[in-house]
Structures are given as C-alpha cells and as structure tokens.
Coordinates of C-alpha atoms and ligand atoms in Angstrom, one line a residue:
X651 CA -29.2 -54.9 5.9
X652 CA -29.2 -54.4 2.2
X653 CA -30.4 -57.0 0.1
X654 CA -28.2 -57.0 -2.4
X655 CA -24.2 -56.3 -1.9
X656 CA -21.7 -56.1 -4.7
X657 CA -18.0 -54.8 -3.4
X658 CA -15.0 -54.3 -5.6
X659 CA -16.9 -57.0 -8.5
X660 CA -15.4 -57.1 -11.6
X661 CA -15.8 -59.2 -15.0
X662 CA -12.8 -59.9 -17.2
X663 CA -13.1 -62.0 -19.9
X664 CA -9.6 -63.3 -20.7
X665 CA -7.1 -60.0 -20.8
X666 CA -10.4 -57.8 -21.4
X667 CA -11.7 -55.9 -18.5
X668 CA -15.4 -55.1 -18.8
X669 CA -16.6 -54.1 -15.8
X670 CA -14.0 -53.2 -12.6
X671 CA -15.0 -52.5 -8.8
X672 CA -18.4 -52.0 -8.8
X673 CA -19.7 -51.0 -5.9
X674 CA -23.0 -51.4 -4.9
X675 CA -26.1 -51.6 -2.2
X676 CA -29.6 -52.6 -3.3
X677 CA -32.3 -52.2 -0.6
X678 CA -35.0 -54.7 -0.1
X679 CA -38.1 -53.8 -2.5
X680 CA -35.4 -51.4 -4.8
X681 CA -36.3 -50.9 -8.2
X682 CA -33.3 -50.2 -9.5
X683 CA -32.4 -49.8 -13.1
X684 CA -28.7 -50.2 -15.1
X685 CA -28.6 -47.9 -17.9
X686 CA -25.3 -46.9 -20.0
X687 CA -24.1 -47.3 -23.6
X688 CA -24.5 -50.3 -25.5
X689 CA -22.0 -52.7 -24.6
X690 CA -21.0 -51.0 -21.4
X691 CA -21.7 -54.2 -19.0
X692 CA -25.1 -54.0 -18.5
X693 CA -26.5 -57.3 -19.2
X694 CA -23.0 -58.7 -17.9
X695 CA -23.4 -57.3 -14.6
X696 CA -26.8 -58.5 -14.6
X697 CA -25.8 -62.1 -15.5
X698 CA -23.6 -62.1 -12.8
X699 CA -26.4 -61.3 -10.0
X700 CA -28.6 -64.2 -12.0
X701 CA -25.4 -66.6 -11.2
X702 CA -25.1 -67.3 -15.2
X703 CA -22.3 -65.2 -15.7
X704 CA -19.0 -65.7 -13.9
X705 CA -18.0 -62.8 -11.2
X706 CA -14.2 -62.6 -11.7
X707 CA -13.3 -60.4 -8.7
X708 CA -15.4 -59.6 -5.6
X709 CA -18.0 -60.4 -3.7
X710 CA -21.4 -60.6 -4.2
X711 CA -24.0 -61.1 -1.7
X712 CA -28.0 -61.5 -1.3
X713 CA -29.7 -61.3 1.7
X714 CA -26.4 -61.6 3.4
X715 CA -25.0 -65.0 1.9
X716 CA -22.1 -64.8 -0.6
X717 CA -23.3 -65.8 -3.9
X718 CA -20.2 -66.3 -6.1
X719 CA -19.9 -69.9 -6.4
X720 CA -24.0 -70.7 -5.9
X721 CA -26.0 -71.8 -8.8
X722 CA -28.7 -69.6 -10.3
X723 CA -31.4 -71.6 -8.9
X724 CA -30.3 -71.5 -5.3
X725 CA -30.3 -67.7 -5.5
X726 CA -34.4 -66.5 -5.2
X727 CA -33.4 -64.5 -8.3
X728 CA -35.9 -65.0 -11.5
X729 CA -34.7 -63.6 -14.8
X730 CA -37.2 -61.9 -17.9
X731 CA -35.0 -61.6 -21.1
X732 CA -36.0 -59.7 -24.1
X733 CA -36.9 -62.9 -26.0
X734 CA -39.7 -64.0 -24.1
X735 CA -38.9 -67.7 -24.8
X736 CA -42.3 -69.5 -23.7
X737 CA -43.0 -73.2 -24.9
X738 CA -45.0 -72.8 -28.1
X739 CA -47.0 -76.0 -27.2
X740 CA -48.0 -75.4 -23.9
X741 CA -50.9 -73.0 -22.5
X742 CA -50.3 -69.7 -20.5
X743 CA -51.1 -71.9 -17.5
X744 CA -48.5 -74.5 -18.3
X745 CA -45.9 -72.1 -19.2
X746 CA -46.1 -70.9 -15.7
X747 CA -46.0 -73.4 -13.6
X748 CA -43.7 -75.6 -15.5
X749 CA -40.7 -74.7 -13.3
X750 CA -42.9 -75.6 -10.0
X751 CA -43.8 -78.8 -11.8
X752 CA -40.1 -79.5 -12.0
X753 CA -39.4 -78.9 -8.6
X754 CA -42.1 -81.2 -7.9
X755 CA -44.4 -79.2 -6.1
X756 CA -47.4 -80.2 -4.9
X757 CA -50.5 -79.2 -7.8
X758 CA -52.6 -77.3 -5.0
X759 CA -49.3 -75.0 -4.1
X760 CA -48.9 -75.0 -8.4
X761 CA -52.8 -73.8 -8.7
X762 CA -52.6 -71.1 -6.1
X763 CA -49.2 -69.5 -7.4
X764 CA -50.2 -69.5 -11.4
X765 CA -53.4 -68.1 -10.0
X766 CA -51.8 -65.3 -7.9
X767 CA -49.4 -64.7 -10.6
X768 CA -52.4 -64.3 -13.3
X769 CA -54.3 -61.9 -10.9
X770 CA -51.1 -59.2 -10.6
X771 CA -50.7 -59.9 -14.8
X772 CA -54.5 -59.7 -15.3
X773 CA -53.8 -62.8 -17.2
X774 CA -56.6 -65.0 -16.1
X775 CA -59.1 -65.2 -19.3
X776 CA -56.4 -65.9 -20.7
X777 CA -54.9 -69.1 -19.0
X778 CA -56.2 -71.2 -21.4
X779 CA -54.4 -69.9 -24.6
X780 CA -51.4 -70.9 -26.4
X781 CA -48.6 -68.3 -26.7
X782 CA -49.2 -68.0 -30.6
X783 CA -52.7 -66.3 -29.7
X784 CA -51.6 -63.5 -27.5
X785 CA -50.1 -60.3 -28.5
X786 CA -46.4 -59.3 -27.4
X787 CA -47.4 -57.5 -24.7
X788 CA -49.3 -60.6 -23.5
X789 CA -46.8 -63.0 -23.7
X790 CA -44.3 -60.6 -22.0
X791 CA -46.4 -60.4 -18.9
X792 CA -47.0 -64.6 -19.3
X793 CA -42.7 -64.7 -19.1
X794 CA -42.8 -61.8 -16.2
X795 CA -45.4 -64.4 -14.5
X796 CA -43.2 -67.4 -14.9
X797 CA -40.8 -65.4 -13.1
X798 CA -43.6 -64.6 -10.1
X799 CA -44.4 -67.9 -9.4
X800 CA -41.2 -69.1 -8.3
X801 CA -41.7 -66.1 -5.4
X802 CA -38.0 -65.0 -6.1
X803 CA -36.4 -62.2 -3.8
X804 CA -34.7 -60.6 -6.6
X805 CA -36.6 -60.2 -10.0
X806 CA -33.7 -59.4 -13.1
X807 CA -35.0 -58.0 -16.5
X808 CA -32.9 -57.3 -19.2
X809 CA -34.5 -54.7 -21.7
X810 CA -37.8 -56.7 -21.2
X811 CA -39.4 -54.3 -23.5
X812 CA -37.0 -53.3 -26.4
X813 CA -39.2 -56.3 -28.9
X814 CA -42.6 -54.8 -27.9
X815 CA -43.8 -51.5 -30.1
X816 CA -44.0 -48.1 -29.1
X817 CA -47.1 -48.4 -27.8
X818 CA -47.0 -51.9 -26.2
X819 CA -44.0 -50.5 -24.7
X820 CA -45.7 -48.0 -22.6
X821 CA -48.4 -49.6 -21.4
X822 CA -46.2 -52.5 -20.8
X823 CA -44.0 -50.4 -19.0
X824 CA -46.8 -49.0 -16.9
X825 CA -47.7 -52.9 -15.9
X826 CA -44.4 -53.3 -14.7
X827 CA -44.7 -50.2 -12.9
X828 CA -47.4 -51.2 -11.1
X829 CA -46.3 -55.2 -11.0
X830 CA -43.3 -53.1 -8.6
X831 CA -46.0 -51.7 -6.1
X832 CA -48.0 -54.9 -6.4
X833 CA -45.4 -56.6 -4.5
X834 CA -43.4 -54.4 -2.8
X835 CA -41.1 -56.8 -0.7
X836 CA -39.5 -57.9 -4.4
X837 CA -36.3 -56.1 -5.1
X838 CA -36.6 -55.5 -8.7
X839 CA -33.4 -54.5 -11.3
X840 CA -33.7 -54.0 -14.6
X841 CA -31.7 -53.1 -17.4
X842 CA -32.4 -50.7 -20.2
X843 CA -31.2 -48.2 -22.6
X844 CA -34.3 -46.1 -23.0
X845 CA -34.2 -43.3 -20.6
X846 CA -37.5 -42.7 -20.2
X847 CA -38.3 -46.5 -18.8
X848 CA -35.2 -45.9 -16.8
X849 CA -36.3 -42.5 -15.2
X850 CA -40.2 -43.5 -14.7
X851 CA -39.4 -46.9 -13.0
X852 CA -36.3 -46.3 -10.9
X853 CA -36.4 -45.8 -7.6
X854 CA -32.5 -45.3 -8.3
X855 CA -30.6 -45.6 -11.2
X856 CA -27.2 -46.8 -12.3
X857 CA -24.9 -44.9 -15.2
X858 CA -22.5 -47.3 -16.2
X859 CA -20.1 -46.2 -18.2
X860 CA -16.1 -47.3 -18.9
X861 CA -16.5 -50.3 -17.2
X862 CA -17.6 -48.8 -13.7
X863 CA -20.3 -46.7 -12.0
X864 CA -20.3 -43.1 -13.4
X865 CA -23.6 -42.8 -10.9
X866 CA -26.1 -43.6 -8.6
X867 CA -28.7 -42.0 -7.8
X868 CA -32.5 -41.1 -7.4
X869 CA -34.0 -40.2 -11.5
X870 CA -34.7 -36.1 -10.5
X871 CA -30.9 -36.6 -8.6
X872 CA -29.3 -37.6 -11.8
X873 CA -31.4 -34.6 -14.2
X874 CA -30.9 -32.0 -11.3
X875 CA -27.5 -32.8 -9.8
X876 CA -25.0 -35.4 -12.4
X877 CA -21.9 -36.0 -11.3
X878 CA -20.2 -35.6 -14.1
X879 CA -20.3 -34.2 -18.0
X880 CA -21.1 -38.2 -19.0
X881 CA -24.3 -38.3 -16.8
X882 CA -25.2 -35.0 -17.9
X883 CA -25.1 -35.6 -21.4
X884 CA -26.8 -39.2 -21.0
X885 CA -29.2 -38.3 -19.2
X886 CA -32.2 -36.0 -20.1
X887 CA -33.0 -35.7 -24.3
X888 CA -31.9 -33.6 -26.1
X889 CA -28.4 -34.0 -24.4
X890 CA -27.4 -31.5 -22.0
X891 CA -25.5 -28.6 -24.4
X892 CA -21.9 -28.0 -23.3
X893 CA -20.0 -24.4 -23.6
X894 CA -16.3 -24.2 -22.4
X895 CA -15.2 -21.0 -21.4
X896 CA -13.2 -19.6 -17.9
X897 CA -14.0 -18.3 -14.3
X898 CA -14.0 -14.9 -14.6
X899 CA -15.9 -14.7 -10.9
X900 CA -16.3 -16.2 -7.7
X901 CA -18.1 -16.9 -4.6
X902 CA -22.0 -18.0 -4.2
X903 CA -22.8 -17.1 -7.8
X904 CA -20.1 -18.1 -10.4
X905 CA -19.5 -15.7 -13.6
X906 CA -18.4 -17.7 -16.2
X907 CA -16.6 -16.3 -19.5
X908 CA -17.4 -18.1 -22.2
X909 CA -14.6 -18.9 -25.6
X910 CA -17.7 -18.3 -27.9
X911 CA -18.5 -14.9 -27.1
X912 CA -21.1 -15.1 -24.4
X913 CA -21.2 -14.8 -20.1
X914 CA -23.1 -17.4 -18.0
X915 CA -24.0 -16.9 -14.5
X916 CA -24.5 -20.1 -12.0
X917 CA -25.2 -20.8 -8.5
X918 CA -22.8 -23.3 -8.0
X919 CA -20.3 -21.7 -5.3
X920 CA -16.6 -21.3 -6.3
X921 CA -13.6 -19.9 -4.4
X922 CA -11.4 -17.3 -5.0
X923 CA -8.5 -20.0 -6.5
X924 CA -10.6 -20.9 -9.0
X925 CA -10.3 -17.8 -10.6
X926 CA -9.2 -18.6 -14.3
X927 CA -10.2 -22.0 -13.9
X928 CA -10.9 -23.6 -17.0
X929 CA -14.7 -24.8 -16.9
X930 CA -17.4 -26.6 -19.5
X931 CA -20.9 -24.9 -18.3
X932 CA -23.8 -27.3 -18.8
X933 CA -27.5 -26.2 -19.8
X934 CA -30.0 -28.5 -20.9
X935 CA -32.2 -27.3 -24.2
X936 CA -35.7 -26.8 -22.1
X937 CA -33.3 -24.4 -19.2
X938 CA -32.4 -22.4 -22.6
X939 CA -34.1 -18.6 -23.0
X940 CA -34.3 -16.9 -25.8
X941 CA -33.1 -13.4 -24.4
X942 CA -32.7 -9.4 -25.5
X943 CA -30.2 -8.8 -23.0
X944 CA -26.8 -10.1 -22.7
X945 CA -26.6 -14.6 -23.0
X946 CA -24.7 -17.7 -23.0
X947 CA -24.7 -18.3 -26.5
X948 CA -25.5 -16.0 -29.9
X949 CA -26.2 -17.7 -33.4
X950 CA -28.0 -18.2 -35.8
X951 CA -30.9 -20.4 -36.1
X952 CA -30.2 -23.7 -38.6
X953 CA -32.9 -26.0 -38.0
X954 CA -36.3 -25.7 -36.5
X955 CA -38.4 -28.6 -35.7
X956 CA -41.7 -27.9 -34.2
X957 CA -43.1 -30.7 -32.4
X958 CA -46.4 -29.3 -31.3
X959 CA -45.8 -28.6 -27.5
X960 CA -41.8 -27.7 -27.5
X961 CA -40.0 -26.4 -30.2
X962 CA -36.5 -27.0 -31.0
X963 CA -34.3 -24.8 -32.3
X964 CA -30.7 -26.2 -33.6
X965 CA -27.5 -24.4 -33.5
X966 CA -24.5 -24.6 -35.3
X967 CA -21.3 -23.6 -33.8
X968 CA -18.3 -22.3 -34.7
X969 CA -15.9 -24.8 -33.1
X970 CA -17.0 -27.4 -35.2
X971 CA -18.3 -29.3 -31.9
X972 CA -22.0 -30.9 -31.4
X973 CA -24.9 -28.4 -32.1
X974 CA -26.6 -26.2 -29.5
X975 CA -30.1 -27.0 -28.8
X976 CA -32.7 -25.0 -26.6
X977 CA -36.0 -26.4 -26.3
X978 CA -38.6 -23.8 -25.9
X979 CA -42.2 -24.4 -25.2
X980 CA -45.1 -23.6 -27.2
X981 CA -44.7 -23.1 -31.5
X982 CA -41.9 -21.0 -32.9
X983 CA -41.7 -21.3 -36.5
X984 CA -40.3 -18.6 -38.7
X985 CA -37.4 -18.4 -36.6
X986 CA -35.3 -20.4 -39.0
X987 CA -31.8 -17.7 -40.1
X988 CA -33.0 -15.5 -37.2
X989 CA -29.9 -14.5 -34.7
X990 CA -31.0 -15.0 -31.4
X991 CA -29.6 -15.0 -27.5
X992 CA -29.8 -17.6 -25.4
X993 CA -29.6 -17.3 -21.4
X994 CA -30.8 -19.4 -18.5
X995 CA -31.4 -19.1 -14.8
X996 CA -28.0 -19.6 -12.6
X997 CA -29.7 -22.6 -10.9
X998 CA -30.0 -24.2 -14.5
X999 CA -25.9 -23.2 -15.2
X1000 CA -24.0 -26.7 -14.5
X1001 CA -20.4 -26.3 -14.4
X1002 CA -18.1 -28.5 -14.9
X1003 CA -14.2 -28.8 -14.3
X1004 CA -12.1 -31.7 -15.9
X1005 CA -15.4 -33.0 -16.4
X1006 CA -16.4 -33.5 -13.3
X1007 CA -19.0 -31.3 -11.3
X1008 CA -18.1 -28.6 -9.2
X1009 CA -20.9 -29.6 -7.0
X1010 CA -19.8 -32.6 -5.9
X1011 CA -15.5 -32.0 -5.7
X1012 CA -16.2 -32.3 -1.9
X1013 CA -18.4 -35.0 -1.9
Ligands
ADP1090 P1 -24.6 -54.2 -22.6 O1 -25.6 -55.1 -22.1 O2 -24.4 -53.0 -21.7 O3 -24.9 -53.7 -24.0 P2 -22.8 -56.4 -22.4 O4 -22.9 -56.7 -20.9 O5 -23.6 -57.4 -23.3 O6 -23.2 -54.9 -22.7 O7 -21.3 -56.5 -22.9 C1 -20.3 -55.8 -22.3 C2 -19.0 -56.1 -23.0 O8 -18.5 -57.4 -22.8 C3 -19.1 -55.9 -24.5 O9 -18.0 -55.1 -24.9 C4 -19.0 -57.3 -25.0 O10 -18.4 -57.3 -26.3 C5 -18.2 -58.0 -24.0 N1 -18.6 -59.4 -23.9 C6 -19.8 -59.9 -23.6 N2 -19.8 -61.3 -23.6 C7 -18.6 -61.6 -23.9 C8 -17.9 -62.9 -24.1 N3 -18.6 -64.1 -23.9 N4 -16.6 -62.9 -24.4 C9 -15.9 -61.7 -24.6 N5 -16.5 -60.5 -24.5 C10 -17.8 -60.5 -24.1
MG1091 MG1 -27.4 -55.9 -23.0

C-alpha cells in the first residue's frame, strides 16, 4: 500500500484554478521531489499534504486514512521551510525538543529523541549553542532536527536550501542526502527549483507544470525518456535545443527533414502514416557533434564560452527562435565566426509531435 495517495486533488483559490487532478502514489521511504516553474503549485501542493493548505477537490490519503479534514498535527507529517525560524533565545537542544515538551512528553523520551536526532545531524557539540552562533548550514540541520524528533512518517521541505550559499548548499544537500538513507522508513518530499538538488536526491521526480503533472518519473527517466517538449526543455541545462522540421522516413529509424536546412536521424520508430508528419526533433547541447559530413543544424558560431571541462558554443538562428547550443567537451576557443555542422547519434534524436513524444503516444 502506498503511503501517500493523492487522486483527482485540486486547489482553487476562489475562481482561480492552481493545481487540477493530480494524481499521485508515494511509496513508503520515497524521496520524491516537486520541481516546475515558479509559481506552478509547488509549495501549494505541499501545503496541502502538511494539512495547512486547504485541498479543494479530492482525496488525499496517508498510510491509508483520508486526510482532508485532519489537522496538521494529527498527520505524522513534519514540515522544514526555507526560513529556518528557530527561537533566537533558546539552545540547539531546546529548539528541538520544544514541540515534545508541548506535547508533554516525558524528559527521558525528550533526551533520547534530541539525542538521536543530533547524532543523524552530527549536531551534538553543538547542543549547547544558541542559533545566533551557528552558520546557516547549522541551523538548517538544527530545523531539519526539529522535524526528526517528532518521528513523523512523512518529512515535507520546501526549497530548504535556496537561503544557504553555493557552497553551503551542496554540502547541505549532501546531509540531506544521506539524512534519506539514515532513515530509510521516512517518506521524504521536497520541493525545489534547482535541478540539480532535484536530480541528485530523487528517487522520483515530479514536473509540474499548468497546474497538473507534466511527469513522473525516475531523474535518468526524465533526461533519457521526457514525455513531452516541457520536460525536455526543463530538464537537463542548457535546455534541450528544439529544430522543427517533417518525416521524410519511416520505420525503426526515423529520417527527419528539417525547415533549417539540415536531416536528423533517430531511433524512435514511426509508421508509414506518419509520413509528412510535422515533428520538433530534440537534442540536448552535450548529444551535439561537431561534424564534416552532412548534420542537423549549420551556422555560424556567435558566442563561445569556455568553461574549462565543456565548451559551449552558441548559435543564432534564423527563425528568430531561442539559440542553438551544443556543449562539447574539452577547450574550443577560436571557434568564434567559424561555420560548423552539428550532428548526433539517433539514440540522442528526440522527436516530438504536437509536443508530445513519439515515444510515449502508446503509453
Ligand atoms: P510555487 O511554490 O510553485 O512557486 P505556489 O504554490 O506558491 O507556487 O503558488 C501557486 C499559485 O497559487 C501562484 O500563482 C500563486 O500566485 C497562487 N497563490 C498562492 N497562494 C495564494 C492565495 N492565498 N490566494 C491566491 N492565490 C494564491
Ligand atoms: Mg514555492
């Protein structure tokens, strides 16, 4: 049985829809993480598992009981915000159990939690300190252990990171990580809008996007296979280029003529109706080639920016749309006004039709 079960929920507020029939299953020790635009639902949907949002259609359940109408205490759901929000006068150790010493449990039960919750946080020199003399990373992990100690199923976060810098941030979000396979029976969800968080910590991930589920599915999953051009293109940085062009072949490999001049060739199968078919082909910059022979896409180079281990090289096309990128490995400078080809390997060739991935029309 999954442990979390949201069918058909939905979030209006007033006659604004933000999020319709959302469907979704959340295994027991899931780390699962929401990404999408800004202001796509993310904290909203979040806020409605943590009971401090109103669900305004459907049904959600946790470990099989319908939670709709229960308040977020009686839910074994713990929330970490952004803003860490600890009480300024109160140690590390009384920050955590606070919420225990409200519920009037007893100080042995308070004492072994804080203490557990310290040892997963590697927090315990530190018990003694006040919030103003630890760093941000600290008193993240001090708000992430307030959140342990009340042993909740389901542990929410909501862009716990995005106040921490750059290099808090990763080492933070390599705690976490490991706070995940620490305790392995806690269903974890967490919501973000930096990719990389979202593909290193995800055992799944969630697109949102238009108020619904664009996809779901395992990090590689959603940089190998996406559903559609949106989860292409959000997914995997520098955005996946587009080119539109037609079907000019069928069958296990696809020829694809292409407006701008070029031919691409994919292994995505297509049948002999689709002949003509109008089609965007996706290729993401680092499946781009520089090539002799005949390519996707010939132009001249506008930009170079050489970052060491890739290079990128920036494209300007002629239709006035977003620029083509490839992303080759190594150092390339001096290519700068050079006209090159670009090809890739039909098993990097996306294709697309009406947005929507000609792998999956089946499915
Ligand atoms: P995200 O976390 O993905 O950036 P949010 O879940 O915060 O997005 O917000 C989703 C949408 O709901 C936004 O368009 C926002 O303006 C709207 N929204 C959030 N809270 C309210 C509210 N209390 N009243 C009206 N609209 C709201
Ligand atoms: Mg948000």
């Amino acid at each position: 049985m999954a442990e979390l079960n949201l069918t058909g929920v939905a979030k209006s507020y007033g006659a604004v829809d933000v999020l319709s029939d959302i469907d979704l299953e959340i295994e027991k020790g899931e780390f699962i993480v929401f990404v999408g635009p800004s202001g796509c639902g993310k904290s909203t949907l979040l806020r409605m598992i943590a009971g401090l949002e109103k669900i305004t259609g459907g049904t959600l359940e946790i470990d099989g009981e319908v939670m709709n109408d229960v308040p977020p205490a009686q839910r074994g759901v713990a929330m970490v915000f952004q803003t860490y929000a600890l009480y300024p006068h109160m140690t590390v150790r009384d920050n955590m159990a606070f919420a225990l010493k409200i519920a009037g449990k007893p100080a042995a039960e308070i004492d072994a939690a804080v203490a557990n919750a310290a040892r997963i946080l590697q927090l315990d020199s530190y018990l003694d300190r006040l919030p103003k003399a630890l760093s941000g990373g600290q008193r993240q992990r001090v708000a992430i252990g307030r959140a342990i100690v009340r042993d909740p199923k389901v542990f929410l976060f909501d862009e716990p990171l995005s106040n921490l810098d750059a290099a808090l941030r990763v080492a933070t979000r390599i705690e976490i990580a490991q706070l995940n396979e620490k305790m392995p029976d806690t269903t974890m969800i967490y919501v973000t809008h930096d990719q990389v968080e979202a593909m290193t910590l995800a055992s799944r991930i969630v697109v949102l996007a238009g108020g619904g589920i664009a996809q779901v599915g395992a990090p590689l999953e959603l940089y190998e296979r996406p559903r559609n051009e949106f989860v292409a293109q959000f997914i995997g940085s520098p955005a996946m280029n587009l080119f539109a062009g037609e079907i000019a072949g069928t069958g296990a490999e696809t020829v694809i003529r292409l407006d701008a001049g070029g031919v691409a060739r994919s292994t995505v199968p297509t049948r002999p109706e689709d002949e003509g078919r109008r089609v965007n082909i996706g290729v993401r910059p680092e499946d781009l080639e520089v090539t002799g022979g005949e390519g996707i896409y010939t132009g001249a180079v506008e930009i170079v920016e050489a970052l060491g281990e890739v290079t990128l090289l920036y494209f300007e096309t002629d239709c006035g749309e977003a620029s083509v990128i490839a992303k080759l490995p190594g150092i390339h400078t001096g290519q700068r006004g050079r006209s090159v080809t670009l090809t890739a390997a039909p098993d990097k060739v996306h294709v697309f039709a009406d947005g929507v991935s000609l792998l999956y029309r089946d499915a």
